[in-house]
PDB file of C-alpha atoms in Angstrom:
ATOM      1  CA  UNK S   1    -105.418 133.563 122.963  1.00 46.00           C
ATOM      2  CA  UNK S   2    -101.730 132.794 124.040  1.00 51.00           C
ATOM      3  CA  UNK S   3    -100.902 130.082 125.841  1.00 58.00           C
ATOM      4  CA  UNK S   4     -98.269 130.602 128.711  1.00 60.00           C
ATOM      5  CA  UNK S   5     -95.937 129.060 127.064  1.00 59.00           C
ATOM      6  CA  UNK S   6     -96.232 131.346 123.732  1.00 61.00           C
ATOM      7  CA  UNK S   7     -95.729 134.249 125.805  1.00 61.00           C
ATOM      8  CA  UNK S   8     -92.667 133.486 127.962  1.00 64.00           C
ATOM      9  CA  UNK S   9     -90.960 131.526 125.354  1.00 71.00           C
ATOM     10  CA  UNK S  10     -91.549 134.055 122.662  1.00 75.00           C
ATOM     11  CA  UNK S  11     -91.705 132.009 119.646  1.00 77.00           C
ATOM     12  CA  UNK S  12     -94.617 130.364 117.826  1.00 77.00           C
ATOM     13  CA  UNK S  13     -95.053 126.905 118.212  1.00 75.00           C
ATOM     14  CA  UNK S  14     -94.549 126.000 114.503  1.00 81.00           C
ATOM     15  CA  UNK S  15     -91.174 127.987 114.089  1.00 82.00           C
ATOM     16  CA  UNK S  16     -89.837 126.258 117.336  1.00 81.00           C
ATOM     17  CA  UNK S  17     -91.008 122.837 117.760  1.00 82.00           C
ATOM     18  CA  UNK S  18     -88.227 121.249 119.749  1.00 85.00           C
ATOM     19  CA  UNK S  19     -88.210 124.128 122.322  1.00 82.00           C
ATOM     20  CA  UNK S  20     -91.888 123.393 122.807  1.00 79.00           C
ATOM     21  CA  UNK S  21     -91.280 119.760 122.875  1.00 82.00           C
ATOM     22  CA  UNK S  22     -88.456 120.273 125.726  1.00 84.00           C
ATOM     23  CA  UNK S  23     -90.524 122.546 127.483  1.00 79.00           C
ATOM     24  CA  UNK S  24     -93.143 120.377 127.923  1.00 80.00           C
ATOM     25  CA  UNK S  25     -91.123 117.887 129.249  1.00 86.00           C
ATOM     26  CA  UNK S  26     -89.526 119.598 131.650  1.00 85.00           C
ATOM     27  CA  UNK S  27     -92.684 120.664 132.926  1.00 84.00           C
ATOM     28  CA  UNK S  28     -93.526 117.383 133.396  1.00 89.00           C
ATOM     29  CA  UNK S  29     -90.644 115.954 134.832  1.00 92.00           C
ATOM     30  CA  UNK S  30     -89.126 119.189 137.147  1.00 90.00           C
ATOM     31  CA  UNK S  31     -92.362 120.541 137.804  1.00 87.00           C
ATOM     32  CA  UNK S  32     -93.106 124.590 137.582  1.00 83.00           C
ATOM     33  CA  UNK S  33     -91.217 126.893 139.543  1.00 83.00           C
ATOM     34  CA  UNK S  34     -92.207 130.438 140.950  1.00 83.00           C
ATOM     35  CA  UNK S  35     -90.137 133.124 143.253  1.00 88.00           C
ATOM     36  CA  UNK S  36     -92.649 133.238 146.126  1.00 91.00           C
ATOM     37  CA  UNK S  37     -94.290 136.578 146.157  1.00 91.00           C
ATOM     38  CA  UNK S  38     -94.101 136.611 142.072  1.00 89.00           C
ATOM     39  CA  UNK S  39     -91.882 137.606 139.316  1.00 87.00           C
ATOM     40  CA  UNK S  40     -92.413 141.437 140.911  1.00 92.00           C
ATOM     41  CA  UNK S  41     -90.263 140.155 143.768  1.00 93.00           C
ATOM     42  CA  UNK S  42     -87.537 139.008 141.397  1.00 92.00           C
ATOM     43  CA  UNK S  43     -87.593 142.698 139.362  1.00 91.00           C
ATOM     44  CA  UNK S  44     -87.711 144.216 143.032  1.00 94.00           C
ATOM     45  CA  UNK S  45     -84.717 142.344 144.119  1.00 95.00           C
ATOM     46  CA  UNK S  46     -82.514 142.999 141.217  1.00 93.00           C
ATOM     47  CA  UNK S  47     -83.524 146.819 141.562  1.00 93.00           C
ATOM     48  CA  UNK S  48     -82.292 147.213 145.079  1.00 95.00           C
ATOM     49  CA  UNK S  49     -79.088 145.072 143.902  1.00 96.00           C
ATOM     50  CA  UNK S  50     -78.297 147.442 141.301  1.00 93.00           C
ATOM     51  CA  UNK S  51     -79.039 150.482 143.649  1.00 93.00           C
ATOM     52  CA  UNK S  52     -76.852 148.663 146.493  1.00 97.00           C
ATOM     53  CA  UNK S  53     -73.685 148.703 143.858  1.00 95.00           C
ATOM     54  CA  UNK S  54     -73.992 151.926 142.759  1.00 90.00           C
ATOM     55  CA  UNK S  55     -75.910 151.801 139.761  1.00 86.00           C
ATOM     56  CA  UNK S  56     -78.218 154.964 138.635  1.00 82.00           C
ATOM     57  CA  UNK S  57     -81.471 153.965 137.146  1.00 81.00           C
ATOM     58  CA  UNK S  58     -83.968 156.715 135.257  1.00 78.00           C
ATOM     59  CA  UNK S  59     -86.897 154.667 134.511  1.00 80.00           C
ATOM     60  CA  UNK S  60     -89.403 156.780 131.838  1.00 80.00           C
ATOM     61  CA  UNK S  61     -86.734 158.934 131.262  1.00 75.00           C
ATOM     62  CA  UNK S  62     -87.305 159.945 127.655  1.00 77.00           C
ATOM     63  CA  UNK S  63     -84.128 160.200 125.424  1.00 74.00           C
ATOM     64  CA  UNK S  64     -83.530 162.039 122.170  1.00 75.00           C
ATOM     65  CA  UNK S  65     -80.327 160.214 121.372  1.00 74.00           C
ATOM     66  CA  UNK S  66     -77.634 158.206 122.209  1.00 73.00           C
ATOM     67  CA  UNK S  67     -73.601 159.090 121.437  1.00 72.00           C
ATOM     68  CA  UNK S  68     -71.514 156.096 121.795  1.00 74.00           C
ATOM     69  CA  UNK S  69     -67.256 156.362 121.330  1.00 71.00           C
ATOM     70  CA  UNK S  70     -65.108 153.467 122.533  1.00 68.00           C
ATOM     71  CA  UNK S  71     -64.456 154.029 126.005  1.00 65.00           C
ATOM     72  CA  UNK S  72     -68.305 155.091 126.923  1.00 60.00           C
ATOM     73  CA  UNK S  73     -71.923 156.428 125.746  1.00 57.00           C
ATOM     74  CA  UNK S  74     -73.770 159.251 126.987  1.00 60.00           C
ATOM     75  CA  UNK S  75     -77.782 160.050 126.778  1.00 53.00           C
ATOM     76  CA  UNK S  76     -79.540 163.860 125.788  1.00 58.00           C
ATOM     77  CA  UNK S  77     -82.343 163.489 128.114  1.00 56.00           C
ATOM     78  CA  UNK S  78     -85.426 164.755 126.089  1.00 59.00           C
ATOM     79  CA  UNK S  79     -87.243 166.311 128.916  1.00 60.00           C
ATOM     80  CA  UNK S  80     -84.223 168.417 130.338  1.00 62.00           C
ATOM     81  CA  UNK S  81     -82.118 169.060 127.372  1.00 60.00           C
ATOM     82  CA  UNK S  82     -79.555 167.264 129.425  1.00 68.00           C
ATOM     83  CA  UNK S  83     -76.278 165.493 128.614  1.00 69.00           C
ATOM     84  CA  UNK S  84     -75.152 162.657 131.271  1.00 69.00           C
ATOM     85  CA  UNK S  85     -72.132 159.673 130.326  1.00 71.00           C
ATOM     86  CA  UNK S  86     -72.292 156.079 131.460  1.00 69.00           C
ATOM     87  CA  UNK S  87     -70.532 153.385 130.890  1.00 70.00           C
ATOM     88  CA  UNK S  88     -73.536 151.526 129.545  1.00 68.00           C
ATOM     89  CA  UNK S  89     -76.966 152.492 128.649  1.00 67.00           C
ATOM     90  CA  UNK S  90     -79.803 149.591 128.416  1.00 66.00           C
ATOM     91  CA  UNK S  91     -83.147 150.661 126.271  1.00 63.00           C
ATOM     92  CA  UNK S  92     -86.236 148.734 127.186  1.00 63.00           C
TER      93      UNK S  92
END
């Protein structure tokens, strides 16, 4: 099993043990903080954000490829054989 710890610090124990160490610690002096209503809320928020200014997200789009120049990069949509630019493209 992971601990929490493991999982939202991603690093084993024995490659990291100072970031465990300071972890630990701040745990102990700070305390553990959550966004009331979850991390969900947090995702939610910066979703509407991004929506609010503009920003176009296609989440489970699939993409066949990726062309990149200098001023911009643009994405072949997989499913629709479709070509769109952006100024940025983020792969999760």
């Amino acid at each position: 099993l992971f601990s929490y710890q493991h999982l939202y610090v991603g690093l084993r124990p024995q490659n990291a043990p100072g970031v465990f160490s300071l972890l630990a610690a701040t745990e102990l002096t700070d305390g553990i903080w959550y966004p009331v209503g979850g991390f969900a809320t947090v995702r939610d928020g910066l979703l509407r954000l991004a929506r609010e200014h503009g920003v176009e997200l296609r989440l489970g789009a699939e993409v066949s490829s990726i062309l990149v120049n200098e001023s911009s990069s643009a994405t072949a949509d997989g499913e629709t054989a479709s070509t769109r630019e952006a100024r940025g493209v983020k792969l999760a």
